[in-house]
PDB file of C-alpha atoms and ligand atoms in Angstrom:
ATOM      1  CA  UNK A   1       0.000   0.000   0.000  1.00 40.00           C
ATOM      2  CA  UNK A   2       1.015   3.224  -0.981  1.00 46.00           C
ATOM      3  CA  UNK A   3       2.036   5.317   2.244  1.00 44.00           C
ATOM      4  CA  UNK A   4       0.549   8.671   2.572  1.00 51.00           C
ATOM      5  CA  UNK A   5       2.578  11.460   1.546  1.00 59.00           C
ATOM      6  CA  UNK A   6       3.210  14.664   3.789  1.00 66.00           C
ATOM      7  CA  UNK A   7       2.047  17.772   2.350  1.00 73.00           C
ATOM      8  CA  UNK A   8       5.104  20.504   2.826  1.00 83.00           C
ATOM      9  CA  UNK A   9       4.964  23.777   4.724  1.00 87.00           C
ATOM     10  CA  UNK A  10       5.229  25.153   1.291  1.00 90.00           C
ATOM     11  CA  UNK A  11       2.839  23.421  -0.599  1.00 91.00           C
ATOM     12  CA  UNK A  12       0.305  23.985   2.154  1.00 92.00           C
ATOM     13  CA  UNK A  13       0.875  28.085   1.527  1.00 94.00           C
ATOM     14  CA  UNK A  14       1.103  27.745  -2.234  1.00 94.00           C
ATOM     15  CA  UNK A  15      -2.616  25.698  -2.049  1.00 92.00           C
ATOM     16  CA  UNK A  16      -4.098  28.607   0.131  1.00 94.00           C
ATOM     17  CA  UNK A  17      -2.602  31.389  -2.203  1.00 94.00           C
ATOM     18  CA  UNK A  18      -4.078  29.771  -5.340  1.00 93.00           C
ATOM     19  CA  UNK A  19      -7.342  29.549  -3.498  1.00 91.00           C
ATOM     20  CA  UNK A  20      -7.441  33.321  -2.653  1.00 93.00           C
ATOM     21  CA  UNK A  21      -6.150  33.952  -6.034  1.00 90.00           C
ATOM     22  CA  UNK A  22      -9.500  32.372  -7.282  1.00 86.00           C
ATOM     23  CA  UNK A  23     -11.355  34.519  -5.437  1.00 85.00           C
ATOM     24  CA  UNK A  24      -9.429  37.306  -6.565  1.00 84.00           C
ATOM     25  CA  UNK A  25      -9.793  36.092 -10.357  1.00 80.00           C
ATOM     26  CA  UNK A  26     -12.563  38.861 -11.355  1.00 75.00           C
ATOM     27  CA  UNK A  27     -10.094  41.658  -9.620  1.00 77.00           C
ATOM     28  CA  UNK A  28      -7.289  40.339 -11.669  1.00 80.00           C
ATOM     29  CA  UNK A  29      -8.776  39.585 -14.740  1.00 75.00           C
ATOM     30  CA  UNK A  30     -10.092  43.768 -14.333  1.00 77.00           C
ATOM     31  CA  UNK A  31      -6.535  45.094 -13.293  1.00 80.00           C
ATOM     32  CA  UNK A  32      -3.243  42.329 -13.855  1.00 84.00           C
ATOM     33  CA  UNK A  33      -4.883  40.800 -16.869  1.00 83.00           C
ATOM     34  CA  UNK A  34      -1.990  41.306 -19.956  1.00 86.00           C
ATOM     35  CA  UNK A  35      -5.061  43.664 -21.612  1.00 82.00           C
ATOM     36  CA  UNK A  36      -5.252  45.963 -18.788  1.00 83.00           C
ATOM     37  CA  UNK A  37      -1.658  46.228 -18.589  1.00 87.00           C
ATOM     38  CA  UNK A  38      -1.791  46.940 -22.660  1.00 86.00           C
ATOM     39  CA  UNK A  39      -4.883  49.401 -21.871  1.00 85.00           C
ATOM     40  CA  UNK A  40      -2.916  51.408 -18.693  1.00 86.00           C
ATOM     41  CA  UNK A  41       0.383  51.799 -21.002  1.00 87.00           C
ATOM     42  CA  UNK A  42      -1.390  53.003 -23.804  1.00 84.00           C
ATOM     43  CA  UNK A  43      -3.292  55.647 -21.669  1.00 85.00           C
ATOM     44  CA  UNK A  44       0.529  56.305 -20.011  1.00 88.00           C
ATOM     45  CA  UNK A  45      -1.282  55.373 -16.403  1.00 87.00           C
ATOM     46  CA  UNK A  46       0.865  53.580 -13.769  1.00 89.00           C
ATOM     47  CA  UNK A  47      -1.689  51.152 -12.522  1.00 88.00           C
ATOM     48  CA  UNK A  48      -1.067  48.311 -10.740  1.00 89.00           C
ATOM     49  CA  UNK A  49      -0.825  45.856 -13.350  1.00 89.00           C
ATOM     50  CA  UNK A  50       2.155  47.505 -14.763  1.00 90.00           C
ATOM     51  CA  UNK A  51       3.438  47.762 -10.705  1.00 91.00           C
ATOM     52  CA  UNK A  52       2.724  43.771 -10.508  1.00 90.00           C
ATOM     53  CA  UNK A  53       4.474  43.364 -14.044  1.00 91.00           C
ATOM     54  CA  UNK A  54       7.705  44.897 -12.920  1.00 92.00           C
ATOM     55  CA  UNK A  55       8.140  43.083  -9.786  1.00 93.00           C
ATOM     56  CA  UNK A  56       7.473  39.953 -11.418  1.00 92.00           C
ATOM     57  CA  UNK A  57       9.916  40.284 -13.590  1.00 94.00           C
ATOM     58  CA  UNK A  58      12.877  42.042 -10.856  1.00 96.00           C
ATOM     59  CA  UNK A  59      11.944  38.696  -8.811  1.00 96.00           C
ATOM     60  CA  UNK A  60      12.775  36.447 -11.785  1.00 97.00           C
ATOM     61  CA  UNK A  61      16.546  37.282 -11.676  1.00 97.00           C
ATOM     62  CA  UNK A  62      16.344  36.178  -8.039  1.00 97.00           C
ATOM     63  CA  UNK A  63      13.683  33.592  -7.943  1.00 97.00           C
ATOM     64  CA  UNK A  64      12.644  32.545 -11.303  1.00 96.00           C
ATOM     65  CA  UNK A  65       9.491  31.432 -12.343  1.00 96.00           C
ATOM     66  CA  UNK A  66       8.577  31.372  -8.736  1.00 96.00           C
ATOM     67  CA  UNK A  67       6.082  34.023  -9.525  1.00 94.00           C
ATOM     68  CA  UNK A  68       4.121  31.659 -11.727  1.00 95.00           C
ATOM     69  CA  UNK A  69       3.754  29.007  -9.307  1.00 95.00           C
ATOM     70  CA  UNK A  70       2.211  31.714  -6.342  1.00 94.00           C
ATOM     71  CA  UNK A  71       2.228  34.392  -8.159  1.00 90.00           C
ATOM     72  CA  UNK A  72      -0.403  34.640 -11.040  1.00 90.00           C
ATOM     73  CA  UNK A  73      -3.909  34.472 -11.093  1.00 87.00           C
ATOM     74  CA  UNK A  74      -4.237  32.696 -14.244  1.00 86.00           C
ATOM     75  CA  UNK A  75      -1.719  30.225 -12.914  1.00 91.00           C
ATOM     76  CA  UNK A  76      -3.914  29.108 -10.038  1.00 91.00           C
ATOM     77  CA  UNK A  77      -6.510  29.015 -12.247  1.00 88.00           C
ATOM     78  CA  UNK A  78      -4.845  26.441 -14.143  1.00 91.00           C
ATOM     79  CA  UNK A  79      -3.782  24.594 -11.250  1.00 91.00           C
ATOM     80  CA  UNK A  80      -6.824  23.617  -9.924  1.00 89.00           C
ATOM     81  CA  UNK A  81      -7.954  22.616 -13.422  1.00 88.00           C
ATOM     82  CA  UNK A  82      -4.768  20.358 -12.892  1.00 87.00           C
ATOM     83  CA  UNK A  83      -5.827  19.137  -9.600  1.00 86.00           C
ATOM     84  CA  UNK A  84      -9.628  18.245 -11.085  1.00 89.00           C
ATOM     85  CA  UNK A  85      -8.616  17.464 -14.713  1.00 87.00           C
ATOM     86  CA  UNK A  86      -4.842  16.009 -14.847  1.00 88.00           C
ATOM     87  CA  UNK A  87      -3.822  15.900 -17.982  1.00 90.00           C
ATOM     88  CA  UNK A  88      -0.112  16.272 -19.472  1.00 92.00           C
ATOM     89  CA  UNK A  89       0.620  18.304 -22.421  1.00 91.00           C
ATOM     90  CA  UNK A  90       1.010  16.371 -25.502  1.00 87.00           C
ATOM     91  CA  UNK A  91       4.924  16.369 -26.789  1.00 87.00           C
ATOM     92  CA  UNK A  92       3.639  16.361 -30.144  1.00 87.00           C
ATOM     93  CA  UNK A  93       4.012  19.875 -31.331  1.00 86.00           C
ATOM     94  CA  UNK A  94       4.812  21.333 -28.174  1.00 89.00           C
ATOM     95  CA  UNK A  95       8.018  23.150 -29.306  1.00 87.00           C
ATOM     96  CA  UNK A  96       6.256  24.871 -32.564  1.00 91.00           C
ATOM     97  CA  UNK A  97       3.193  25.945 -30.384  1.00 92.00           C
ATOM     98  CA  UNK A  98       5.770  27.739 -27.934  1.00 91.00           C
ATOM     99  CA  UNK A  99       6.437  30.027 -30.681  1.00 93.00           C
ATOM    100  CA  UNK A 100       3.197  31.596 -30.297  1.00 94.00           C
ATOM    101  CA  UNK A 101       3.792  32.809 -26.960  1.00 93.00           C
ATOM    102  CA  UNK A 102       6.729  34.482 -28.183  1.00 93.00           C
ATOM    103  CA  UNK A 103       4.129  36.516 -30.912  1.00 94.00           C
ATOM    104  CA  UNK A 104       1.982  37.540 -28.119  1.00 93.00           C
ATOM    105  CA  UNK A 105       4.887  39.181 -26.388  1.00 93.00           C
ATOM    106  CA  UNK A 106       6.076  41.234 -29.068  1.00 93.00           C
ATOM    107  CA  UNK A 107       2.296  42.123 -30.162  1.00 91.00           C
ATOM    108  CA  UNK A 108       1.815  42.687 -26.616  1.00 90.00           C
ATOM    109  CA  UNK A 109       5.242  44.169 -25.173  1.00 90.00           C
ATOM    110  CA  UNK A 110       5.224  46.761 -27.842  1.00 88.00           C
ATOM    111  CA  UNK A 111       2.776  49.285 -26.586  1.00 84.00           C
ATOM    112  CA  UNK A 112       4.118  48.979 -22.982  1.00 87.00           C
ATOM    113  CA  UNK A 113       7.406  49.680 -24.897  1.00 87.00           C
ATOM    114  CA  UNK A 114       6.112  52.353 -26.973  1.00 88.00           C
ATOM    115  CA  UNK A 115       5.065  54.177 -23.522  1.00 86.00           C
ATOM    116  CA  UNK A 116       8.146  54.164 -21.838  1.00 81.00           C
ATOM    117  CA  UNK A 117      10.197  55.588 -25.045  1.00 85.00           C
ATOM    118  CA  UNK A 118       7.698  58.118 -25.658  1.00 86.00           C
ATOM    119  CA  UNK A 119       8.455  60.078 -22.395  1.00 78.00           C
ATOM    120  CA  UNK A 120       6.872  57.264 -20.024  1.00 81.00           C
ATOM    121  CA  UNK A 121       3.739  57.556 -17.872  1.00 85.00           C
ATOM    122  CA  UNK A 122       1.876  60.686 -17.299  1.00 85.00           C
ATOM    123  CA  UNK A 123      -0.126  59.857 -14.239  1.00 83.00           C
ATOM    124  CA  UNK A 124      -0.810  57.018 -11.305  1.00 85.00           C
ATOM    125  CA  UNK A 125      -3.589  55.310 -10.944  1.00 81.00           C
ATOM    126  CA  UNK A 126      -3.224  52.361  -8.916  1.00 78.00           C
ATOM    127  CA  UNK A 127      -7.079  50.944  -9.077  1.00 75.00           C
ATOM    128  CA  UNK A 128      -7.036  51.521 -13.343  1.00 73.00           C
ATOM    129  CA  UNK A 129      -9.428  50.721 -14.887  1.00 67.00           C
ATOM    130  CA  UNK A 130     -11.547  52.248 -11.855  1.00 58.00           C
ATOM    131  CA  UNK A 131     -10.863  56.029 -12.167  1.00 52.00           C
ATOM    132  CA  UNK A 132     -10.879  58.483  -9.358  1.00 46.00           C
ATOM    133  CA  UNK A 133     -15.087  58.716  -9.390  1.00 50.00           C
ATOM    134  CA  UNK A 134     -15.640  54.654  -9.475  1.00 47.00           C
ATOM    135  CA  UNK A 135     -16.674  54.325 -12.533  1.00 48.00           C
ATOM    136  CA  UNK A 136     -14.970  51.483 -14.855  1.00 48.00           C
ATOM    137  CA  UNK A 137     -13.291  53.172 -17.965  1.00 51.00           C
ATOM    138  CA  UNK A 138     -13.276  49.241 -19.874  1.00 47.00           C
ATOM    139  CA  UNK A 139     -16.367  48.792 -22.019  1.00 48.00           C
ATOM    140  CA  UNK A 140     -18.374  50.508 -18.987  1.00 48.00           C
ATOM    141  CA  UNK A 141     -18.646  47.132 -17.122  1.00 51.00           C
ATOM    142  CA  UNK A 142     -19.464  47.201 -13.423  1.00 56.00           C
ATOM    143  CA  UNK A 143     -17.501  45.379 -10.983  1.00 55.00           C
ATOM    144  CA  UNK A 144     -21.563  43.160 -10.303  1.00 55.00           C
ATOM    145  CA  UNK A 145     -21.449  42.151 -14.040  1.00 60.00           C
ATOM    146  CA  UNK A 146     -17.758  41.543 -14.348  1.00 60.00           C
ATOM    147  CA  UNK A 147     -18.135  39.118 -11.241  1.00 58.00           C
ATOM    148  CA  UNK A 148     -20.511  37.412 -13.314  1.00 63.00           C
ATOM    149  CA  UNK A 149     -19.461  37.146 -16.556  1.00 68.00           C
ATOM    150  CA  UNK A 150     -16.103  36.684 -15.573  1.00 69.00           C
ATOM    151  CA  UNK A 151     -16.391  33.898 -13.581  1.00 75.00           C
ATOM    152  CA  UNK A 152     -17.753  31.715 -15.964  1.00 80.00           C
ATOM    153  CA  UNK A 153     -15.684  32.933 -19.166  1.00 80.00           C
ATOM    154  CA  UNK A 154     -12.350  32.168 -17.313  1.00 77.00           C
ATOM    155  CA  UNK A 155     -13.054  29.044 -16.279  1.00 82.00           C
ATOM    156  CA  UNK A 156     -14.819  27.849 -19.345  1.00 87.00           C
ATOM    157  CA  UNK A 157     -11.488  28.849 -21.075  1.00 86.00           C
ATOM    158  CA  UNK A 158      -9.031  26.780 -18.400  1.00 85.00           C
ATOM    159  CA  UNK A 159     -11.621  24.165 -18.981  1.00 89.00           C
ATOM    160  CA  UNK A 160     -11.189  24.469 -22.840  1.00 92.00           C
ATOM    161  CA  UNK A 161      -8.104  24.755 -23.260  1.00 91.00           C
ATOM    162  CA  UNK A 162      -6.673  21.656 -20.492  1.00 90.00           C
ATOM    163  CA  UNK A 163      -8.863  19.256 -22.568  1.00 91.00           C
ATOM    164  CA  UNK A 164      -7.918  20.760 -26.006  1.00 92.00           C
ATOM    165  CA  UNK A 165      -4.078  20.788 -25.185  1.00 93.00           C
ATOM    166  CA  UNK A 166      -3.402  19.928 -22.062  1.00 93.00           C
ATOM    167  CA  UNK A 167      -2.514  21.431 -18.179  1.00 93.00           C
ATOM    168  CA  UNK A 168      -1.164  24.637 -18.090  1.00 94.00           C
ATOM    169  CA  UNK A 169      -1.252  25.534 -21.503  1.00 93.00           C
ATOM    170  CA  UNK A 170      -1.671  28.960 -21.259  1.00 91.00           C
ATOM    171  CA  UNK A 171       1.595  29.190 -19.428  1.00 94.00           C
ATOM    172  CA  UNK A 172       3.067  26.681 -22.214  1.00 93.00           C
ATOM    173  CA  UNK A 173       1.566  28.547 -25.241  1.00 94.00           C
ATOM    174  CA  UNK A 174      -0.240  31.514 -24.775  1.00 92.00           C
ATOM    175  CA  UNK A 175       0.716  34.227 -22.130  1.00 92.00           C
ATOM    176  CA  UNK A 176       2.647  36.624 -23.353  1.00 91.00           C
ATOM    177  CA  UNK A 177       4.073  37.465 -20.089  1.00 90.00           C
ATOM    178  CA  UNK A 178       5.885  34.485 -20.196  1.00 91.00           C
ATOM    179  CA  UNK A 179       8.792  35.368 -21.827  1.00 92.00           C
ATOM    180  CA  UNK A 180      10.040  38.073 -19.258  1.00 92.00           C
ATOM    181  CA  UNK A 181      10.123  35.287 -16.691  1.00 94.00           C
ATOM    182  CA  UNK A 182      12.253  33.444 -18.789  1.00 95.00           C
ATOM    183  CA  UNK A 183      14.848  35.654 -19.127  1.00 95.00           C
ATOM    184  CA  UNK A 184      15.483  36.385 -15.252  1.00 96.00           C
ATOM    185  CA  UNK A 185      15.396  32.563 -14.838  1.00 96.00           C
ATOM    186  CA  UNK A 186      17.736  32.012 -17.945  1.00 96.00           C
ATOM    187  CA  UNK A 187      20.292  34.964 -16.938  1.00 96.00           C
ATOM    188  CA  UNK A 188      20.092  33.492 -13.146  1.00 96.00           C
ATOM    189  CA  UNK A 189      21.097  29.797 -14.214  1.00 94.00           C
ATOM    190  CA  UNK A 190      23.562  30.821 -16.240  1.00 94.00           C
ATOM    191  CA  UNK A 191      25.742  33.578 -14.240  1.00 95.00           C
ATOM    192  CA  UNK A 192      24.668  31.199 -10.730  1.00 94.00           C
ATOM    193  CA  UNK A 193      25.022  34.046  -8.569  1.00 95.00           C
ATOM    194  CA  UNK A 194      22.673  32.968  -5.437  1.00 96.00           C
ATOM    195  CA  UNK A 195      19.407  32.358  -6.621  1.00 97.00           C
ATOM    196  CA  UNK A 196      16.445  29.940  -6.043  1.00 97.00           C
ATOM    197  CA  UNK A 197      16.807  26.578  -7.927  1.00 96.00           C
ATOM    198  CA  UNK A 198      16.541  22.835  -7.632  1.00 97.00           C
ATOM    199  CA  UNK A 199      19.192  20.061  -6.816  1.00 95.00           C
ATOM    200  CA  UNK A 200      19.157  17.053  -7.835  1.00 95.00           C
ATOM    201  CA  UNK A 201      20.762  13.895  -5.344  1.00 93.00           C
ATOM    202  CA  UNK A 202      20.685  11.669  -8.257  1.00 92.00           C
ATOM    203  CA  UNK A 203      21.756   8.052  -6.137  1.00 95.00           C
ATOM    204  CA  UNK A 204      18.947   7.619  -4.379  1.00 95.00           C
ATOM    205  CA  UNK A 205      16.498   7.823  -7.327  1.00 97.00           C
ATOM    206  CA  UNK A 206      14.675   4.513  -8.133  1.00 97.00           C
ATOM    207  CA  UNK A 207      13.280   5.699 -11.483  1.00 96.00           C
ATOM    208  CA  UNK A 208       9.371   5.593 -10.380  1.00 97.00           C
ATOM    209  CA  UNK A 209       8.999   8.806 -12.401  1.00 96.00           C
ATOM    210  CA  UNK A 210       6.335  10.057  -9.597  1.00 96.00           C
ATOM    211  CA  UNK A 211       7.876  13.535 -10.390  1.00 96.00           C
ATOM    212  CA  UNK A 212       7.071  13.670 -14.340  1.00 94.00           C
ATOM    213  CA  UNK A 213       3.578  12.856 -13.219  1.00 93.00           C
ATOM    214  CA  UNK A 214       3.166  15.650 -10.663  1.00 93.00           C
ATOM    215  CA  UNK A 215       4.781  18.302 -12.796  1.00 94.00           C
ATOM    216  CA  UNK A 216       2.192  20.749 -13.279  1.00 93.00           C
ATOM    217  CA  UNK A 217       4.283  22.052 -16.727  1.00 94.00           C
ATOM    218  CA  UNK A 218       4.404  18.679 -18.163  1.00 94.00           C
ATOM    219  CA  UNK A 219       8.352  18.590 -18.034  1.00 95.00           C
ATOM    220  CA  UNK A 220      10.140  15.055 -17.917  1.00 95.00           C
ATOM    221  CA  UNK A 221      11.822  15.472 -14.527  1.00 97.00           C
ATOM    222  CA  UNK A 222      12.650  12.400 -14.287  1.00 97.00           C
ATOM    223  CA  UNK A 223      15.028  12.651 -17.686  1.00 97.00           C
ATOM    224  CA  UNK A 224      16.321  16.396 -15.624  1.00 97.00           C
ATOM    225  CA  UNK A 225      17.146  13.902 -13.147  1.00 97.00           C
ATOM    226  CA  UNK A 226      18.914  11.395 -14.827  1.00 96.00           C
ATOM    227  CA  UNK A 227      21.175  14.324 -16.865  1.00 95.00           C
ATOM    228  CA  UNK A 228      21.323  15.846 -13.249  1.00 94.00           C
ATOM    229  CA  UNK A 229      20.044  19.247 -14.663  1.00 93.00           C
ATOM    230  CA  UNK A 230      17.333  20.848 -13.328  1.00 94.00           C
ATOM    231  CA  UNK A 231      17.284  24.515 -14.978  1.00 92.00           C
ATOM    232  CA  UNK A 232      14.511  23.959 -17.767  1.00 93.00           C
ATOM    233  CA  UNK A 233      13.469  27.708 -18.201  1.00 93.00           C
ATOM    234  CA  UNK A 234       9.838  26.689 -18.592  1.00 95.00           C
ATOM    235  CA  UNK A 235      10.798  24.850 -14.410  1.00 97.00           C
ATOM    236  CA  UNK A 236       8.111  27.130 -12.416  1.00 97.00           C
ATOM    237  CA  UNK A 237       9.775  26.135  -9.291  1.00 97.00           C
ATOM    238  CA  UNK A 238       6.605  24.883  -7.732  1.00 96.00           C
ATOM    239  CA  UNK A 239       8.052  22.309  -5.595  1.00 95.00           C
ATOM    240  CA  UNK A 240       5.531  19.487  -7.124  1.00 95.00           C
ATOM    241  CA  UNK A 241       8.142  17.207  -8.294  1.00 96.00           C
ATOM    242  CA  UNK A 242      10.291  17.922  -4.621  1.00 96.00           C
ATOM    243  CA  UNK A 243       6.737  16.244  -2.660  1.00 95.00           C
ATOM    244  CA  UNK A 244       6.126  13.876  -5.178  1.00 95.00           C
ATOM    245  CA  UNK A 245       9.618  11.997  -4.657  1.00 96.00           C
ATOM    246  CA  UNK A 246       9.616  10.019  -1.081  1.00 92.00           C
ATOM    247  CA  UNK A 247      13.235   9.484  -1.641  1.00 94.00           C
ATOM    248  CA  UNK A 248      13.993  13.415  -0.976  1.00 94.00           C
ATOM    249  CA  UNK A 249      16.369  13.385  -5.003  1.00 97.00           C
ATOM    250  CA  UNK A 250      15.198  16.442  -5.130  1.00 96.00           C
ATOM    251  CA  UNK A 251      15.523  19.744  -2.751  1.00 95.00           C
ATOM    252  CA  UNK A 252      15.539  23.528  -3.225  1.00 96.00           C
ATOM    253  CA  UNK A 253      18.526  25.053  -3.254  1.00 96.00           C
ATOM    254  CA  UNK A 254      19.989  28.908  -2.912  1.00 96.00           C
ATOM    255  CA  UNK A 255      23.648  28.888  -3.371  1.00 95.00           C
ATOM    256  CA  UNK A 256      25.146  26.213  -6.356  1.00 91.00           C
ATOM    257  CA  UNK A 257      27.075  23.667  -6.097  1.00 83.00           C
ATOM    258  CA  UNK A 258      30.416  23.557  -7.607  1.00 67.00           C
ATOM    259  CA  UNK A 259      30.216  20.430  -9.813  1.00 61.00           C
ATOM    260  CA  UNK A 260      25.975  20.978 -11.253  1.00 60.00           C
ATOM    261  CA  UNK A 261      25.641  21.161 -14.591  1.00 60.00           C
TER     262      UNK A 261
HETATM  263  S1  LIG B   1       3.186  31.820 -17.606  1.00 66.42           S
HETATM  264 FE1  LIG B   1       1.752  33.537 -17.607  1.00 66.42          FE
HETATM  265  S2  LIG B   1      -0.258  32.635 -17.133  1.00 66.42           S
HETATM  266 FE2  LIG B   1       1.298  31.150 -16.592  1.00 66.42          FE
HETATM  267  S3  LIG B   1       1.616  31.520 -14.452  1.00 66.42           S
HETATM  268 FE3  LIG B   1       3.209  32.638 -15.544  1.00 66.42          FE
HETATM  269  S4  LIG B   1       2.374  34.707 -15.808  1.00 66.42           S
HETATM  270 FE4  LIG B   1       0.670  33.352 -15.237  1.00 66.42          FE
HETATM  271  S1  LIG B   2      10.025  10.723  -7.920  1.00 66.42           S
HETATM  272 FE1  LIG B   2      12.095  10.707  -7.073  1.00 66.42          FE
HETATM  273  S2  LIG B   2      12.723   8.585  -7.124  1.00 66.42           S
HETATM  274 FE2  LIG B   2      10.951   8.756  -8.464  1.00 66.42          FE
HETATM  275  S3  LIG B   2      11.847   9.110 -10.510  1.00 66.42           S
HETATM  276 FE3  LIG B   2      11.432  11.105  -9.608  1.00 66.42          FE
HETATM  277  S4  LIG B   2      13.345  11.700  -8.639  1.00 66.42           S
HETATM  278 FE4  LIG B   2      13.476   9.495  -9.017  1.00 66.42          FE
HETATM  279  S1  LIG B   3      10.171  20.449 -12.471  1.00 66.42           S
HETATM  280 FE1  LIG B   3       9.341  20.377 -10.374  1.00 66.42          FE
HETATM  281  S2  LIG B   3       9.460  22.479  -9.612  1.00 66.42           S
HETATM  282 FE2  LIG B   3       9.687  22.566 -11.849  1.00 66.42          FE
HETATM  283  S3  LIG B   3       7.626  22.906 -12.614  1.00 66.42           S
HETATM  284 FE3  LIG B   3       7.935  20.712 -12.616  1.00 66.42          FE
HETATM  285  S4  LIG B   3       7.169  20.017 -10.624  1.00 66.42           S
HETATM  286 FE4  LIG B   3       7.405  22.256 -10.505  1.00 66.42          FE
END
C-alpha cells in the first residue's frame, strides 16, 4: 500500500494562495490581466498591473518562475484545473506551439514599450481601470457584471483549453508574459550568482517517475534527473516534483554547487 505522503509547509501556503487567487480572479482579470496592462500603457497610467508586471519580472533574476507558481492568477486558475482534470501536455508539437507565446509578447510588449520611449507615464492610478469617481473606464462594465461574466468565461477557457491541449497551456503557449520570466530565470542559471533553484541527489532515485507525473508544466523530470540538470526555463519552481519523490532526489537550493551542470 502506498504510504501517505506529507504535504510541505510550502505546498500547504502555495494551495491557500491559489485559493485566494481564485477569489481574486474577477479583480485580476479587471486590473493584472496582460489587456489591462496593454490598456494602462497606452493611456501612459501607472496602474497596478504595470506595478505587478515589474516586480514579477525584478523577482525572476532572483527567484525565477517562482512568480508563476504563487504568483499569477491565471496560474492558479490552471492549477486547480490540474488538480480536477490532470492531464499532461502532448509532446507532439509542443516546441512549434511555444512560438506563439513568443508573438503575443512582441504584439503585446510593444505598446508597454512604446510608452516608456515616448516620455513614459503621465499619471498614477493604482485601481485603473476604476478612475478616481468609481466608474470602470473598460467597455463601462461594473464590478456586479464583471463578477458574473467573468467567472464563468475564465473558467470555461481553463476548462477548454486543459482538454484541447493539455494542463497549463496557457503558461506553455499563450501568455505573453511568459517570456520576461524566462529571461530572469535564464540569466540566473547561467551567471549562478545565489538564486532559487533545484538540486538534484541523483543516487537515491529509483526511477518511479512520480515527479514527471506531478509536474504541473508537463516537463520530464525524471530525464532532468537522470542528466542531473534541473534549470529547464519553462521549471516554475513549484516544488511538485520535490513532494512527489519520497526518496527526498530532489531539494531547493539557494547557493550552487560547484560540480551541477
Ligand atoms: S506563464 Fe503567464 S499565465 Fe502562466 S503563471 Fe506565468 S504569468 Fe501566469
Ligand atoms: S520521484 Fe524521485 S525517485 Fe521517483 S523518478 Fe522522480 S526523482 Fe526518481
Ligand atoms: S520540475 Fe518540479 S518544480 Fe519545476 S515545474 Fe515541474 S514540478 Fe514544478
Amino acid at each position: 500500500m502506498e504510504l501517505k505522503r506529507k504535504i510541505s509547509g510550502f505546498q500547504r501556503v502555495r494551495r491557500i494562495i491559489i485559493f485566494l487567487w481564485i477569489l481574486a480572479l474577477p479583480f485580476a482579470l479587471i486590473r493584472l490581466s496582460p489587456a489591462a496592462i496593454v490598456f494602462s500603457s497606452r493611456n501612459k497610467i501607472l496602474s497596478i498591473g504595470i506595478i505587478f508586471l515589474v516586480i514579477w519580472f525584478i523577482s525572476s533574476f532572483f527567484t525565477g518562475r517562482l512568480y508563476c507558481s504563487i504568483g499569477c492568477p491565471f496560474g492558479a486558475g490552471q492549477d486547480i484545473m490540474a488538480m480536477l482534470l490532470p492531464k499532461r501536455l502532448s509532446p507532439k508539437g509542443r516546441r512549434t506551439m511555444r512560438i506563439l507565446r513568443y508573438i503575443f509578447f512582441i504584439v503585446w510588449f510593444f505598446p508597454i514599450l512604446a510608452t516608456i520611449i515616448s516620455g513614459g507615464f503621465k499619471s498614477v492610478n493604482l485601481f485603473y481601470p476604476q478612475s478616481a469617481d468609481g466608474s470602470i473606464k473598460i467597455d463601462s462594465l461594473s464590478l456586479a457584471s464583471s463578477l458574473l461574466l467573468y467567472y464563468p468565461i475564465s473558467i470555461a477557457i481553463f476548462i477548454i483549453l486543459t482538454l484541447v491541449f493539455g494542463n497549463r497551456s496557457t503558461c506553455n503557449y499563450f501568455c505573453p508574459m511568459n517570456a520576461l520570466g524566462i529571461i530572469g530565470t535564464k540569466f540566473k542559471n547561467k551567471v549562478r550568482y545565489p538564486s532559487l533553484h533545484l538540486e538534484v541527489n541523483k543516487k537515491n532515485c529509483v526511477g518511479c517517475k512520480r515527479c514527471d507525473e506531478a509536474c504541473p508544466m508537463s516537463l520530464n523530470t525524471y530525464d532532468m534527473v537522470k542528466d542531473e540538470n534541473m534549470y529547464n526555463p519553462e521549471c516554475i519552481l513549484c516544488g511538485s516534483c520535490i513532494e512527489a519523490c519520497n526518496k527526498k532526489v530532489i531539494s531547493y537550493a539557494w547557493k550552487w554547487k560547484k560540480e551541477q551542470k
